[in-house]
């Protein structure tokens, strides 16, 4: 059973939603024979995107297109994705409850939680700007995920260039030596390779965000070298 069939089975099992939707959702993810990696990742992205849309107050066409671009949902499966999105959006449970329950699917897995945060930023900026309500939402989700300020700043700087700096994009101090900066840049590029992302459970359809991340890393490294005259 592929990931989209699993999403369909989960949506069918949820039925009309109702009380404790997030608890039921987590139970169904954990019950999947494929485990919690790709299925859990996709469910987290759909549900938290819905909660972000609710926090922002509106779902723009750009955000919908960004989500579809990010996941490349196959024909025939759009209805299941939309159903799960709407159930999560309408659920009275707050986004903090969702973030905590979904983070628990990835214990001690900071890289996957960073990937989820990265995807949420990608969707948030689709209309050309990350609005303050979205930024507050993303910062709180990052805290619930247990990510520290440096990790959040690194993702923020990749997506909101005017709010960041090239050193933040690479996650390194401005005082670092050229050798350390090069080594950090190479580590970040390795972690961004699609094969590495897929190995830690990121669905194959989602790794197109790697191109966006890699472009930010390359631009930051080039900027640092230019500023230092290297």
mmCIF file of C-alpha atoms in Angstrom:
data_model
loop_
_atom_site.group_PDB
_atom_site.id
_atom_site.type_symbol
_atom_site.label_atom_id
_atom_site.label_comp_id
_atom_site.label_asym_id
_atom_site.label_seq_id
_atom_site.Cartn_x
_atom_site.Cartn_y
_atom_site.Cartn_z
ATOM 1 C CA UNK A 1 0.000 0.000 0.000
ATOM 2 C CA UNK A 2 1.465 3.348 -1.027
ATOM 3 C CA UNK A 3 1.396 6.509 1.023
ATOM 4 C CA UNK A 4 -1.683 7.954 -0.697
ATOM 5 C CA UNK A 5 -3.671 4.750 -0.288
ATOM 6 C CA UNK A 6 -2.731 4.888 3.385
ATOM 7 C CA UNK A 7 -4.009 8.461 3.646
ATOM 8 C CA UNK A 8 -7.259 7.328 2.015
ATOM 9 C CA UNK A 9 -7.609 4.446 4.467
ATOM 10 C CA UNK A 10 -6.981 6.787 7.405
ATOM 11 C CA UNK A 11 -9.591 9.287 6.180
ATOM 12 C CA UNK A 12 -12.132 6.489 5.696
ATOM 13 C CA UNK A 13 -11.473 5.148 9.195
ATOM 14 C CA UNK A 14 -11.865 8.588 10.763
ATOM 15 C CA UNK A 15 -15.338 8.948 9.289
ATOM 16 C CA UNK A 16 -17.037 12.161 10.349
ATOM 17 C CA UNK A 17 -14.297 13.224 12.727
ATOM 18 C CA UNK A 18 -15.741 14.365 16.027
ATOM 19 C CA UNK A 19 -14.179 14.458 19.455
ATOM 20 C CA UNK A 20 -10.535 13.558 19.954
ATOM 21 C CA UNK A 21 -9.883 13.706 16.207
ATOM 22 C CA UNK A 22 -6.150 14.211 16.686
ATOM 23 C CA UNK A 23 -5.894 11.230 19.046
ATOM 24 C CA UNK A 24 -7.756 9.058 16.558
ATOM 25 C CA UNK A 25 -5.582 10.352 13.752
ATOM 26 C CA UNK A 26 -2.368 9.476 15.606
ATOM 27 C CA UNK A 27 -3.699 6.005 16.462
ATOM 28 C CA UNK A 28 -4.483 5.335 12.815
ATOM 29 C CA UNK A 29 -1.034 6.512 11.702
ATOM 30 C CA UNK A 30 0.650 4.241 14.244
ATOM 31 C CA UNK A 31 -1.478 1.326 13.069
ATOM 32 C CA UNK A 32 -0.306 1.591 9.463
ATOM 33 C CA UNK A 33 1.900 -1.328 8.417
ATOM 34 C CA UNK A 34 4.275 1.123 6.732
ATOM 35 C CA UNK A 35 5.100 2.647 10.108
ATOM 36 C CA UNK A 36 5.106 6.309 11.006
ATOM 37 C CA UNK A 37 7.808 7.702 8.733
ATOM 38 C CA UNK A 38 6.319 8.733 5.383
ATOM 39 C CA UNK A 39 2.671 8.384 6.416
ATOM 40 C CA UNK A 40 3.195 10.259 9.662
ATOM 41 C CA UNK A 41 5.173 12.957 7.895
ATOM 42 C CA UNK A 42 2.443 13.507 5.297
ATOM 43 C CA UNK A 43 -0.369 13.505 7.861
ATOM 44 C CA UNK A 44 1.564 16.029 9.965
ATOM 45 C CA UNK A 45 2.069 18.293 6.957
ATOM 46 C CA UNK A 46 -1.617 18.164 5.948
ATOM 47 C CA UNK A 47 -2.981 18.665 9.466
ATOM 48 C CA UNK A 48 -0.587 21.437 10.478
ATOM 49 C CA UNK A 49 -1.081 23.210 7.141
ATOM 50 C CA UNK A 50 -4.797 23.199 7.915
ATOM 51 C CA UNK A 51 -4.195 24.605 11.383
ATOM 52 C CA UNK A 52 -1.892 27.281 9.940
ATOM 53 C CA UNK A 53 -4.606 28.265 7.462
ATOM 54 C CA UNK A 54 -7.047 28.578 10.344
ATOM 55 C CA UNK A 55 -4.586 30.670 12.352
ATOM 56 C CA UNK A 56 -4.036 32.943 9.343
ATOM 57 C CA UNK A 57 -7.763 33.193 8.766
ATOM 58 C CA UNK A 58 -7.713 32.486 5.032
ATOM 59 C CA UNK A 59 -6.494 29.863 2.570
ATOM 60 C CA UNK A 60 -5.133 31.629 -0.500
ATOM 61 C CA UNK A 61 -4.989 30.121 -3.972
ATOM 62 C CA UNK A 62 -1.197 30.441 -3.835
ATOM 63 C CA UNK A 63 -1.050 28.368 -0.656
ATOM 64 C CA UNK A 64 -3.260 25.660 -2.149
ATOM 65 C CA UNK A 65 -1.076 25.543 -5.261
ATOM 66 C CA UNK A 66 2.087 25.456 -3.108
ATOM 67 C CA UNK A 67 0.724 22.486 -1.197
ATOM 68 C CA UNK A 68 -0.122 20.652 -4.414
ATOM 69 C CA UNK A 69 3.268 21.529 -5.868
ATOM 70 C CA UNK A 70 5.004 20.274 -2.755
ATOM 71 C CA UNK A 71 3.209 16.942 -2.611
ATOM 72 C CA UNK A 72 2.141 16.238 -6.202
ATOM 73 C CA UNK A 73 -0.992 14.428 -5.045
ATOM 74 C CA UNK A 74 -1.917 11.804 -7.669
ATOM 75 C CA UNK A 75 -5.257 12.011 -9.501
ATOM 76 C CA UNK A 76 -8.059 10.441 -7.523
ATOM 77 C CA UNK A 77 -6.452 11.100 -4.140
ATOM 78 C CA UNK A 78 -7.141 14.851 -3.919
ATOM 79 C CA UNK A 79 -10.491 14.286 -2.204
ATOM 80 C CA UNK A 80 -8.893 12.334 0.650
ATOM 81 C CA UNK A 81 -6.264 15.011 1.191
ATOM 82 C CA UNK A 82 -8.925 17.744 1.121
ATOM 83 C CA UNK A 83 -11.097 15.767 3.558
ATOM 84 C CA UNK A 84 -8.271 15.380 6.052
ATOM 85 C CA UNK A 85 -7.337 19.053 5.647
ATOM 86 C CA UNK A 86 -10.902 20.187 6.310
ATOM 87 C CA UNK A 87 -11.376 17.856 9.282
ATOM 88 C CA UNK A 88 -8.229 19.204 10.899
ATOM 89 C CA UNK A 89 -9.128 22.806 10.120
ATOM 90 C CA UNK A 90 -12.624 22.449 11.597
ATOM 91 C CA UNK A 91 -11.550 20.488 14.680
ATOM 92 C CA UNK A 92 -11.988 22.496 17.872
ATOM 93 C CA UNK A 93 -8.681 21.214 19.228
ATOM 94 C CA UNK A 94 -6.068 23.962 18.946
ATOM 95 C CA UNK A 95 -2.956 23.828 16.789
ATOM 96 C CA UNK A 96 -0.740 23.418 19.864
ATOM 97 C CA UNK A 97 -2.482 20.128 20.678
ATOM 98 C CA UNK A 98 -1.987 18.981 17.090
ATOM 99 C CA UNK A 99 1.677 20.005 17.043
ATOM 100 C CA UNK A 100 2.414 18.122 20.287
ATOM 101 C CA UNK A 101 0.590 14.941 19.275
ATOM 102 C CA UNK A 102 2.157 14.897 15.796
ATOM 103 C CA UNK A 103 5.646 15.671 17.130
ATOM 104 C CA UNK A 104 5.323 12.586 19.332
ATOM 105 C CA UNK A 105 5.269 10.495 16.145
ATOM 106 C CA UNK A 106 8.943 11.418 15.674
ATOM 107 C CA UNK A 107 10.622 11.092 19.085
ATOM 108 C CA UNK A 108 14.229 12.294 19.095
ATOM 109 C CA UNK A 109 14.034 12.935 15.343
ATOM 110 C CA UNK A 110 14.894 16.629 15.074
ATOM 111 C CA UNK A 111 15.780 16.446 11.379
ATOM 112 C CA UNK A 112 12.332 15.229 10.380
ATOM 113 C CA UNK A 113 10.683 17.852 12.593
ATOM 114 C CA UNK A 114 12.849 20.478 10.882
ATOM 115 C CA UNK A 115 11.715 19.098 7.515
ATOM 116 C CA UNK A 116 8.076 19.538 8.583
ATOM 117 C CA UNK A 117 8.766 23.110 9.728
ATOM 118 C CA UNK A 118 10.545 23.750 6.423
ATOM 119 C CA UNK A 119 7.506 22.553 4.489
ATOM 120 C CA UNK A 120 5.159 24.744 6.506
ATOM 121 C CA UNK A 121 7.336 27.780 5.747
ATOM 122 C CA UNK A 122 7.308 26.849 2.049
ATOM 123 C CA UNK A 123 3.505 26.898 2.045
ATOM 124 C CA UNK A 124 3.249 30.039 4.199
ATOM 125 C CA UNK A 125 5.422 32.094 1.845
ATOM 126 C CA UNK A 126 3.543 30.997 -1.285
ATOM 127 C CA UNK A 127 1.653 34.294 -1.554
ATOM 128 C CA UNK A 128 4.925 36.213 -1.436
ATOM 129 C CA UNK A 129 5.062 36.994 2.266
ATOM 130 C CA UNK A 130 5.000 35.163 5.586
ATOM 131 C CA UNK A 131 2.349 37.063 7.531
ATOM 132 C CA UNK A 132 2.777 37.840 11.209
ATOM 133 C CA UNK A 133 0.032 35.394 12.248
ATOM 134 C CA UNK A 134 1.779 32.667 10.253
ATOM 135 C CA UNK A 135 5.156 33.573 11.722
ATOM 136 C CA UNK A 136 3.787 33.410 15.268
ATOM 137 C CA UNK A 137 2.200 30.053 14.448
ATOM 138 C CA UNK A 138 5.444 28.668 13.013
ATOM 139 C CA UNK A 139 7.533 29.910 15.924
ATOM 140 C CA UNK A 140 5.191 28.279 18.432
ATOM 141 C CA UNK A 141 5.141 25.008 16.464
ATOM 142 C CA UNK A 142 8.947 25.058 16.471
ATOM 143 C CA UNK A 143 8.964 25.459 20.259
ATOM 144 C CA UNK A 144 6.508 22.578 20.695
ATOM 145 C CA UNK A 145 8.709 20.450 18.434
ATOM 146 C CA UNK A 146 11.552 21.086 20.863
ATOM 147 C CA UNK A 147 13.647 22.956 18.302
ATOM 148 C CA UNK A 148 15.924 25.663 19.622
ATOM 149 C CA UNK A 149 16.175 29.311 18.554
ATOM 150 C CA UNK A 150 19.167 28.648 16.287
ATOM 151 C CA UNK A 151 17.322 25.899 14.404
ATOM 152 C CA UNK A 152 14.247 28.091 13.957
ATOM 153 C CA UNK A 153 16.393 31.015 12.816
ATOM 154 C CA UNK A 154 18.071 28.809 10.213
ATOM 155 C CA UNK A 155 14.740 27.843 8.638
ATOM 156 C CA UNK A 156 13.398 31.399 8.948
ATOM 157 C CA UNK A 157 16.467 32.839 7.219
ATOM 158 C CA UNK A 158 16.085 30.392 4.318
ATOM 159 C CA UNK A 159 12.520 31.447 3.611
ATOM 160 C CA UNK A 160 12.357 35.064 4.766
ATOM 161 C CA UNK A 161 15.611 36.442 3.434
ATOM 162 C CA UNK A 162 15.086 39.998 4.687
ATOM 163 C CA UNK A 163 14.672 38.662 8.228
ATOM 164 C CA UNK A 164 17.800 36.543 8.164
ATOM 165 C CA UNK A 165 21.447 36.554 7.177
ATOM 166 C CA UNK A 166 23.665 34.125 5.271
ATOM 167 C CA UNK A 167 25.304 32.831 8.461
ATOM 168 C CA UNK A 168 21.894 31.994 9.929
ATOM 169 C CA UNK A 169 20.993 30.115 6.734
ATOM 170 C CA UNK A 170 24.038 27.887 7.221
ATOM 171 C CA UNK A 171 23.521 27.707 10.982
ATOM 172 C CA UNK A 172 26.982 28.969 11.863
ATOM 173 C CA UNK A 173 28.514 31.915 13.712
ATOM 174 C CA UNK A 174 29.749 34.974 11.756
ATOM 175 C CA UNK A 175 33.035 34.510 13.639
ATOM 176 C CA UNK A 176 33.624 31.064 12.122
ATOM 177 C CA UNK A 177 36.734 30.460 10.062
ATOM 178 C CA UNK A 178 36.512 29.954 6.276
ATOM 179 C CA UNK A 179 37.357 26.283 6.797
ATOM 180 C CA UNK A 180 34.542 25.803 9.329
ATOM 181 C CA UNK A 181 32.080 27.632 7.100
ATOM 182 C CA UNK A 182 32.987 25.448 4.131
ATOM 183 C CA UNK A 183 32.641 22.303 6.244
ATOM 184 C CA UNK A 184 29.239 23.416 7.561
ATOM 185 C CA UNK A 185 28.060 24.299 4.066
ATOM 186 C CA UNK A 186 29.048 20.847 2.822
ATOM 187 C CA UNK A 187 27.263 19.165 5.756
ATOM 188 C CA UNK A 188 24.085 21.103 5.022
ATOM 189 C CA UNK A 189 24.251 20.230 1.327
ATOM 190 C CA UNK A 190 24.707 16.526 2.164
ATOM 191 C CA UNK A 191 21.670 16.601 4.477
ATOM 192 C CA UNK A 192 19.649 18.219 1.685
ATOM 193 C CA UNK A 193 20.314 15.439 -0.829
ATOM 194 C CA UNK A 194 16.980 13.792 -1.812
ATOM 195 C CA UNK A 195 18.276 10.287 -1.008
ATOM 196 C CA UNK A 196 19.165 11.379 2.524
ATOM 197 C CA UNK A 197 15.772 13.022 3.027
ATOM 198 C CA UNK A 198 13.900 9.964 1.723
ATOM 199 C CA UNK A 199 15.947 7.710 4.000
ATOM 200 C CA UNK A 200 14.656 9.569 7.059
ATOM 201 C CA UNK A 201 11.030 9.213 5.949
ATOM 202 C CA UNK A 202 10.367 12.294 3.836
ATOM 203 C CA UNK A 203 7.997 11.183 1.034
ATOM 204 C CA UNK A 204 9.554 11.128 -2.412
ATOM 205 C CA UNK A 205 6.970 13.641 -3.640
ATOM 206 C CA UNK A 206 8.066 16.130 -0.991
ATOM 207 C CA UNK A 207 11.787 16.249 -1.689
ATOM 208 C CA UNK A 208 11.291 18.901 -4.367
ATOM 209 C CA UNK A 209 11.662 21.301 -1.433
ATOM 210 C CA UNK A 210 15.298 20.195 -1.412
ATOM 211 C CA UNK A 211 15.844 22.362 -4.496
ATOM 212 C CA UNK A 212 14.517 25.412 -2.653
ATOM 213 C CA UNK A 213 16.685 24.622 0.375
ATOM 214 C CA UNK A 214 19.773 23.992 -1.739
ATOM 215 C CA UNK A 215 19.311 27.296 -3.580
ATOM 216 C CA UNK A 216 19.213 29.142 -0.248
ATOM 217 C CA UNK A 217 22.367 27.359 0.958
ATOM 218 C CA UNK A 218 24.239 28.145 -2.268
ATOM 219 C CA UNK A 219 23.186 31.797 -2.180
ATOM 220 C CA UNK A 220 24.212 32.155 1.468
ATOM 221 C CA UNK A 221 27.614 30.534 0.913
ATOM 222 C CA UNK A 222 28.258 32.693 -2.167
ATOM 223 C CA UNK A 223 27.290 35.820 -0.254
ATOM 224 C CA UNK A 224 29.630 35.012 2.631
ATOM 225 C CA UNK A 225 32.528 34.333 0.277
ATOM 226 C CA UNK A 226 31.870 37.568 -1.626
ATOM 227 C CA UNK A 227 31.690 39.615 1.573
ATOM 228 C CA UNK A 228 34.968 38.064 2.764
ATOM 229 C CA UNK A 229 36.639 38.497 -0.603
ATOM 230 C CA UNK A 230 37.184 34.777 -1.046
#
